[in-house]
XYZ file of C-alpha atoms in Angstrom:
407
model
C 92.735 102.301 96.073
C 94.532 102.845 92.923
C 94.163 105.247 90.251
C 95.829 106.117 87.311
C 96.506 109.767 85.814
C 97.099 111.288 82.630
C 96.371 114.014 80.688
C 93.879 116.799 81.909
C 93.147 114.539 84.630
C 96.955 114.643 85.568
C 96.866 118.284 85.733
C 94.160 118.450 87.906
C 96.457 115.917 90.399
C 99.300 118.308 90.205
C 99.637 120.232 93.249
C 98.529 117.371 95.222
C 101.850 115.482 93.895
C 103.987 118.077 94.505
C 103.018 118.609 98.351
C 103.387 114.602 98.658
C 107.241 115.301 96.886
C 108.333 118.395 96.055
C 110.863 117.020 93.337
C 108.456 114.939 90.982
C 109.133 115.608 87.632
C 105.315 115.796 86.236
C 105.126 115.255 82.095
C 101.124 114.918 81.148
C 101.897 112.616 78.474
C 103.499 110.028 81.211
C 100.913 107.885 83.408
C 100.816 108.953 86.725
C 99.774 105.304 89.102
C 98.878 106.359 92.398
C 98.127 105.105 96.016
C 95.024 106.924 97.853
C 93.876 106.207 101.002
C 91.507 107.741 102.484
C 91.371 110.269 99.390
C 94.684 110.846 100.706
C 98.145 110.648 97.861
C 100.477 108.233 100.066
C 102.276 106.935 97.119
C 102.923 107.089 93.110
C 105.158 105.841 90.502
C 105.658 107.178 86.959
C 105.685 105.057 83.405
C 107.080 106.798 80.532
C 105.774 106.686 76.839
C 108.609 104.536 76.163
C 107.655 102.112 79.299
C 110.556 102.964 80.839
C 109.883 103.387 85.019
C 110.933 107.350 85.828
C 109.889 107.195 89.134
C 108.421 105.736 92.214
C 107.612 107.237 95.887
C 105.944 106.321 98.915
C 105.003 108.525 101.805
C 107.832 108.316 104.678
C 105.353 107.140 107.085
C 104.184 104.668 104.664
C 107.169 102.781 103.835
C 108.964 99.492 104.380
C 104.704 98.356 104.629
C 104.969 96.778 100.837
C 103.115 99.913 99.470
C 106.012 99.928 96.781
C 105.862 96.651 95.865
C 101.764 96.537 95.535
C 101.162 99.931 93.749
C 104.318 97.482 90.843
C 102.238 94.733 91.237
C 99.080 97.196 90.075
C 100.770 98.438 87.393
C 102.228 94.963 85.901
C 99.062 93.935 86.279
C 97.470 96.837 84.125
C 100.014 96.493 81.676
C 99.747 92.890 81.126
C 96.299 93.616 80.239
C 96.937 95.706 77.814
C 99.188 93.516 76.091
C 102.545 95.020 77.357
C 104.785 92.664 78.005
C 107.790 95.098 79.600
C 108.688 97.752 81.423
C 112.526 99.497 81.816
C 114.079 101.123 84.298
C 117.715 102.557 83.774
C 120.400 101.696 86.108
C 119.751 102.254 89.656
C 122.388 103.004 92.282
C 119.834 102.915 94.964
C 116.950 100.616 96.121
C 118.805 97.907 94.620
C 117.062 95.367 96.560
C 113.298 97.071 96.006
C 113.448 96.428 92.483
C 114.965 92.983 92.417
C 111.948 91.949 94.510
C 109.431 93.165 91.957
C 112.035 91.364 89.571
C 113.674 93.858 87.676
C 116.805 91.777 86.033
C 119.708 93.290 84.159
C 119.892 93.479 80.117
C 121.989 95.545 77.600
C 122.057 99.639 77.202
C 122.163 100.468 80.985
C 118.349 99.434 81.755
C 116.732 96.831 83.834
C 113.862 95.247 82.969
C 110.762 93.239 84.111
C 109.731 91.382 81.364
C 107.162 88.417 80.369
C 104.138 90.603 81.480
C 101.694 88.676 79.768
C 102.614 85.222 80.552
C 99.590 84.576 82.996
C 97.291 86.385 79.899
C 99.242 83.669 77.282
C 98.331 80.688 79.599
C 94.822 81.981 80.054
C 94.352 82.176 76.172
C 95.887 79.180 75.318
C 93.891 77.097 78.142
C 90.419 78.902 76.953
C 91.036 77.940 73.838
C 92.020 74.745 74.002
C 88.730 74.361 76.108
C 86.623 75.963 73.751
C 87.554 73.489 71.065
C 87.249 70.586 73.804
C 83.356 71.947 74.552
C 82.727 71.938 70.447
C 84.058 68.577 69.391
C 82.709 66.885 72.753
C 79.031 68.860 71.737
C 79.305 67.274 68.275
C 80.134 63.369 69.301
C 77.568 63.276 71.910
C 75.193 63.739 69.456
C 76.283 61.545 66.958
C 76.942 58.841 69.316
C 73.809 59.256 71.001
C 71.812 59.866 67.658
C 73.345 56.783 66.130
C 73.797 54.939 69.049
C 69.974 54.874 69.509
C 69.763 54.388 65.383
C 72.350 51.509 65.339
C 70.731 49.881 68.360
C 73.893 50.114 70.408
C 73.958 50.669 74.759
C 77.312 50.755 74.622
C 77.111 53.516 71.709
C 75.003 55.222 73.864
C 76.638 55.360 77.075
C 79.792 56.299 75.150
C 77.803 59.225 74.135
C 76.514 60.037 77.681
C 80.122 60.516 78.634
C 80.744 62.577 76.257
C 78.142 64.879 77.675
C 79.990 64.432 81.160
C 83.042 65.909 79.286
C 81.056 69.065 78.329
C 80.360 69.580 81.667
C 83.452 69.330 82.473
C 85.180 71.462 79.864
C 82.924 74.385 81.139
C 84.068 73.450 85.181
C 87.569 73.756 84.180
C 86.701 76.839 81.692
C 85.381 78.753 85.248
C 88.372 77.443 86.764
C 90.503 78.835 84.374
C 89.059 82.035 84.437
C 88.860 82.732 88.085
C 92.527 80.782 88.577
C 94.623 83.415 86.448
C 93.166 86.262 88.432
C 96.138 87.953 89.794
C 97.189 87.761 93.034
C 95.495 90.234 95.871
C 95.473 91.141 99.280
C 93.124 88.837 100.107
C 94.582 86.314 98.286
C 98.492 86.904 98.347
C 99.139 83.360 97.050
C 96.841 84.158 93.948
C 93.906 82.021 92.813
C 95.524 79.050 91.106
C 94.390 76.666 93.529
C 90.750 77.007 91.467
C 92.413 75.008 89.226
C 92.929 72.391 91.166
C 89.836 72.487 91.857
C 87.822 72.378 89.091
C 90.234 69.207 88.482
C 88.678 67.617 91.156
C 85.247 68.715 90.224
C 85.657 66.957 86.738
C 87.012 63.530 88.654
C 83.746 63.705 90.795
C 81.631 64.440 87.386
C 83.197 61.057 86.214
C 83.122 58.878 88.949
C 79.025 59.801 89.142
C 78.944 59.028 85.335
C 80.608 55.650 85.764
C 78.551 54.883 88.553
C 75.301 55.496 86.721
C 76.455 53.946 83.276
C 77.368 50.453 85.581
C 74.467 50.302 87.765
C 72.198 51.284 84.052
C 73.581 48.527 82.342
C 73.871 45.754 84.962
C 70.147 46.164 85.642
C 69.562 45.780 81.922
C 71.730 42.926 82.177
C 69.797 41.090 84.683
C 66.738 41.578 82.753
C 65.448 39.004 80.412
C 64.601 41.175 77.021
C 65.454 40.570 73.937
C 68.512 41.669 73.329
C 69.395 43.608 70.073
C 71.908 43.333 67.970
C 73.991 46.816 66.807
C 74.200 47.890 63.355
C 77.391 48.356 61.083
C 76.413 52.633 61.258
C 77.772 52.061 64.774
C 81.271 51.250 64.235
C 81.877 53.970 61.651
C 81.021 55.915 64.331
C 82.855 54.789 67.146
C 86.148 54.465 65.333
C 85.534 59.005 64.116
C 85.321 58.801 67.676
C 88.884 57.313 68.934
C 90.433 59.480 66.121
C 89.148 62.691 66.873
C 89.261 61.837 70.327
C 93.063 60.687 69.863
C 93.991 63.998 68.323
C 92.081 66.272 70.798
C 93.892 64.134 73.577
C 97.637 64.473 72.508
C 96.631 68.342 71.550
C 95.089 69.004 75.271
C 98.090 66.956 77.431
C 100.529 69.250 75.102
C 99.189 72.502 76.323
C 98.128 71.474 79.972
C 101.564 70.633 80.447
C 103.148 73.606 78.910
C 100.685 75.588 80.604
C 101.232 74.002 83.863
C 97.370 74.399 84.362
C 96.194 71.158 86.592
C 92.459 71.327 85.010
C 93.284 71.409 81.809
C 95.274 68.720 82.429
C 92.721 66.560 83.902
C 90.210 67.517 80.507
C 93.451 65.977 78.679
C 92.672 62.666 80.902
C 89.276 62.626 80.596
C 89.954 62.721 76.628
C 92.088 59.868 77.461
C 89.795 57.669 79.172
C 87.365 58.510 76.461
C 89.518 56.701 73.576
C 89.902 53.706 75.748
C 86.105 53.483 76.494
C 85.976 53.707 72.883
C 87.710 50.774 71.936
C 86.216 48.716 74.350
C 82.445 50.241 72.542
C 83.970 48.872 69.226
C 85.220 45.940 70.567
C 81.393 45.285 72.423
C 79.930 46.366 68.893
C 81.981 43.692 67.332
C 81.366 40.815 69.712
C 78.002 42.128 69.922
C 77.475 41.392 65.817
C 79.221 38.226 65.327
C 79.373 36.748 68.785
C 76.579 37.376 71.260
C 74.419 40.883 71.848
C 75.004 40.457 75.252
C 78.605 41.674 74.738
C 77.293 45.347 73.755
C 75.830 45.414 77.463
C 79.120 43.796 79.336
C 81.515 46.748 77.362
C 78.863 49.721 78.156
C 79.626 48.107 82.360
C 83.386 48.141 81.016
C 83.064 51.349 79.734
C 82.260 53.013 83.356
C 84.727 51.294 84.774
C 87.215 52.937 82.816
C 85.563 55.938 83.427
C 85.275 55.646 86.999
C 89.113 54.643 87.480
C 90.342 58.074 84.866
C 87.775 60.175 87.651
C 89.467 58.267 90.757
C 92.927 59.230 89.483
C 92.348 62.593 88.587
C 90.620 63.471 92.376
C 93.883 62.140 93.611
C 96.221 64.113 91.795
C 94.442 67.372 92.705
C 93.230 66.555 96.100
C 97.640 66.398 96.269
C 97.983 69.818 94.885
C 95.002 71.266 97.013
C 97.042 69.942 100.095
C 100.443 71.001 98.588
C 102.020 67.440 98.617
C 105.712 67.883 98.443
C 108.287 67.300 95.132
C 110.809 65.418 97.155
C 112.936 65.795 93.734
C 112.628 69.323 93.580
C 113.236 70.321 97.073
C 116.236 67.993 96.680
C 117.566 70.559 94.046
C 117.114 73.304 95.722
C 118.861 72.159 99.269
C 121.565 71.347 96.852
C 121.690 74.410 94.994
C 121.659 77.054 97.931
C 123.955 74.692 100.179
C 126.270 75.798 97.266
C 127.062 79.597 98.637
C 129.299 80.327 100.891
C 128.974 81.030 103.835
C 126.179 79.134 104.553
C 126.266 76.101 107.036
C 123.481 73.851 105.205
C 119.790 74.409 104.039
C 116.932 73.084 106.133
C 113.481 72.808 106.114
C 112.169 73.788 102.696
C 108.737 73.498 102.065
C 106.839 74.238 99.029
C 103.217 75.702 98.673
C 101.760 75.110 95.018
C 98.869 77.820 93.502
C 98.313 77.093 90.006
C 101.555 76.354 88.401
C 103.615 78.723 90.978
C 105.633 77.591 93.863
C 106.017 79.658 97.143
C 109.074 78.793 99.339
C 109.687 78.649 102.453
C 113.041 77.408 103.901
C 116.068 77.914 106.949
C 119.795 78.849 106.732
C 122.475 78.091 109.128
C 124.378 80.969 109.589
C 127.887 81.687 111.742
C 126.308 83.327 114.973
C 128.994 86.303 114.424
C 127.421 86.894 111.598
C 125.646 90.533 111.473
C 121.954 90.900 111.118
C 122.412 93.441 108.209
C 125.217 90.673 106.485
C 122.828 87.612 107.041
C 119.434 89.471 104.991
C 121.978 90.813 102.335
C 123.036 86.261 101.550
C 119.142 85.937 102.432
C 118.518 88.117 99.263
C 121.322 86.714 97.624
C 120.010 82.922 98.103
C 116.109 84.561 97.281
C 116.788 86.016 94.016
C 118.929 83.177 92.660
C 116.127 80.653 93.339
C 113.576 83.127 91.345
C 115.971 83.403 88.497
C 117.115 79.963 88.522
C 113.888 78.298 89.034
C 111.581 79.974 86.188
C 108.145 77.807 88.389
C 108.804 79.466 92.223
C 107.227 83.216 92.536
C 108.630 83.936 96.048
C 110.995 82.311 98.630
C 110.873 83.358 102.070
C 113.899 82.600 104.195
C 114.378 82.357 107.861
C 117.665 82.234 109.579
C 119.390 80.697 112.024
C 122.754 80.525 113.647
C 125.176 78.298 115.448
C 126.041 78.984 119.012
């Protein structure tokens, strides 16, 4: 359990700090984070007013067990939601390696930062509300396609406008997914929870292969029915062609930020978008036939129509289903062999494999070391090689390297 303390409530906390260490420096205008467990003080770490990081401690008995690293974790996480996007820390002489793993970096003056706090808040706003607008503009064409579709005696019109509906649905799956996929990572979850993602991509592929499937089977028992068939009004193409521009727009607008995001249902809305222009040219191109050829055409295009549909949802279960089961980017673990088979002392890179959450990657990989290496010598290139990768490659949040040595 963490808390944190400041103020009166930092007084009261006092004497309980000082029999954990007898040296803390207490100011009550700092925040005090702590570790309990068990009611018990095992750990704490200071933040000045100026964010800069005075101090940090963990019970003797309690370290080397990651308590240091979680109670940083709990406050970058605190921080970050309160809009603070860095914390300082001056030079250090000592637990060098600590704070490079909670990814302190060096900049000018004699501090050390960890910085870009807030870049899991910034994709979580910018996906929401790119969403948001998705849900709104989808809410208004299925109504007007629907209303007019019905007016303008179009199917086609109509089942246009049913997939717009789908895409509501499916804007509020991936809003859930974004929601619950930027939760930070926990102990239950030490990859984090960007694998929801993922799947709320998949859930919006399903949505649309069931909507293709019931706008085909709709129309090609209408089709097989002898009525008379009707033929659509002008109304219908004004209609359809707001449609493909808006829909255009909101397509190129959605693809930009899923991809600078790195957010895999967002991404997939952006497709759906997609699918839903070309549906909508084949709708005006049904409309048209439809008026000056045969009425029959407005039924073949709505059959058309979930077809295209149904291929978009096919596509976009298959690119997530690959993320879920963390298919491999031969290119990228390409560059990375490369890269680390670049230090010395190193015999060659092996084994690298990559596990995807979201838009992080997680690292695993071997080194071939000279057997007379020492233990202590090997994990000192191990962190060498680790914190390279994390600065060099901005999209992998942790490497984990295991060693081995020639006989």
């Amino acid at each position: 359990m963490y808390r944190i303390l400041k103020g009166k409530t930092l007084e009261k906390f006092t004497e309980r700090l000082k029999k954990l260490n007898p040296n803390i420096i207490i100011d009550l205008d700092d925040k005090v984070f702590i570790i309990l467990l068990e009611e018990k003080i095992i750990g704490y770490a200071i933040l000045g007013t100026d964010k800069i990081l005075k101090d940090i401690f963990i019970e003797e008995s309690r370290r080397y067990s990651s308590f240091g690293t979680r109670i940083m974790e709990f406050i970058k996480n605190y921080l970050s939601a309160k809009g603070i996007d860095e914390i300082y820390l001056k030079r250090y002489s000592e637990n060098t390696i600590f704070f490079k793993k909670v990814g302190f970096k060096e900049c000018p003056e004699s501090l050390y930062k960890v910085d870009d706090l807030i870049a899991r808040e910034k994709r979580k706003k910018e996906g929401v509300k790119s969403t948001l607008i998705s849900i709104g503009i989808n809410i208004f064409l299925a109504v007007i396609k629907i209303f007019f579709g019905i007016l303008g005696k179009s199917k086609a019109l109509v089942a246009d406008g049913f997939h717009s509906v789908s895409d509501i649905v499916g804007s509020i799956v991936v809003l859930v997914g974004i929601y619950l996929g930027n939760k930070p990572a926990d102990e239950e979850h030490p990859y984090g929870h960007g694998k929801l993602e993922s799947i709320a991509g998949n859930i919006i592929g399903v949505i649309l292969v069931i909507t293709a499937y019931s706008l085909i089977i709709e129309n090609a028992t209408d089709y097989f029915k002898e009525t008379e068939r009707l033929i659509p009004e002008n109304i219908t193409l004004v209609i359809v062609l707001i449609s493909i521009v808006i829909k255009y727009i909101l397509y190129r607008y959605k693809y930009n930020i899923g991809m600078r995001i790195k957010n895999d249902a967002v991404l997939a809305d952006a497709r759906e978008h997609k699918s839903d222009v070309l549906s909508s040219v084949g709708v005006l191109v049904g409309i048209l036939l439809s008026i000056y050829v045969n009425p029959i055409f407005d039924l073949l295009l709505s059959m058309v129509v979930g077809l295209i549909i149904g291929k978009e949802g096919l596509q976009i279960i298959f690119q997530t289903s690959n993320n879920l089961m963390d298919a491999q980017d031969r290119k990228l673990i390409e560059e990375i062999e490369r890269y680390v088979n670049s230090f010395g002392y190193i015999e060659n890179a092996h084994d690298i494999r990559m596990k995807t959450s979201g838009n992080m990657i997680y690292l695993t990989l071997h080194i071939r070391l000279d057997g007379k290496m020492t233990i202590h010598e090997g994990h000192e290139l191990a962190d060498d090689i680790k914190y390279s990768i994390l600065n060099k490659f901005e999209d992998v949040a942790d490497v984990t390297i295991h060693m081995d040595c020639t006989i």
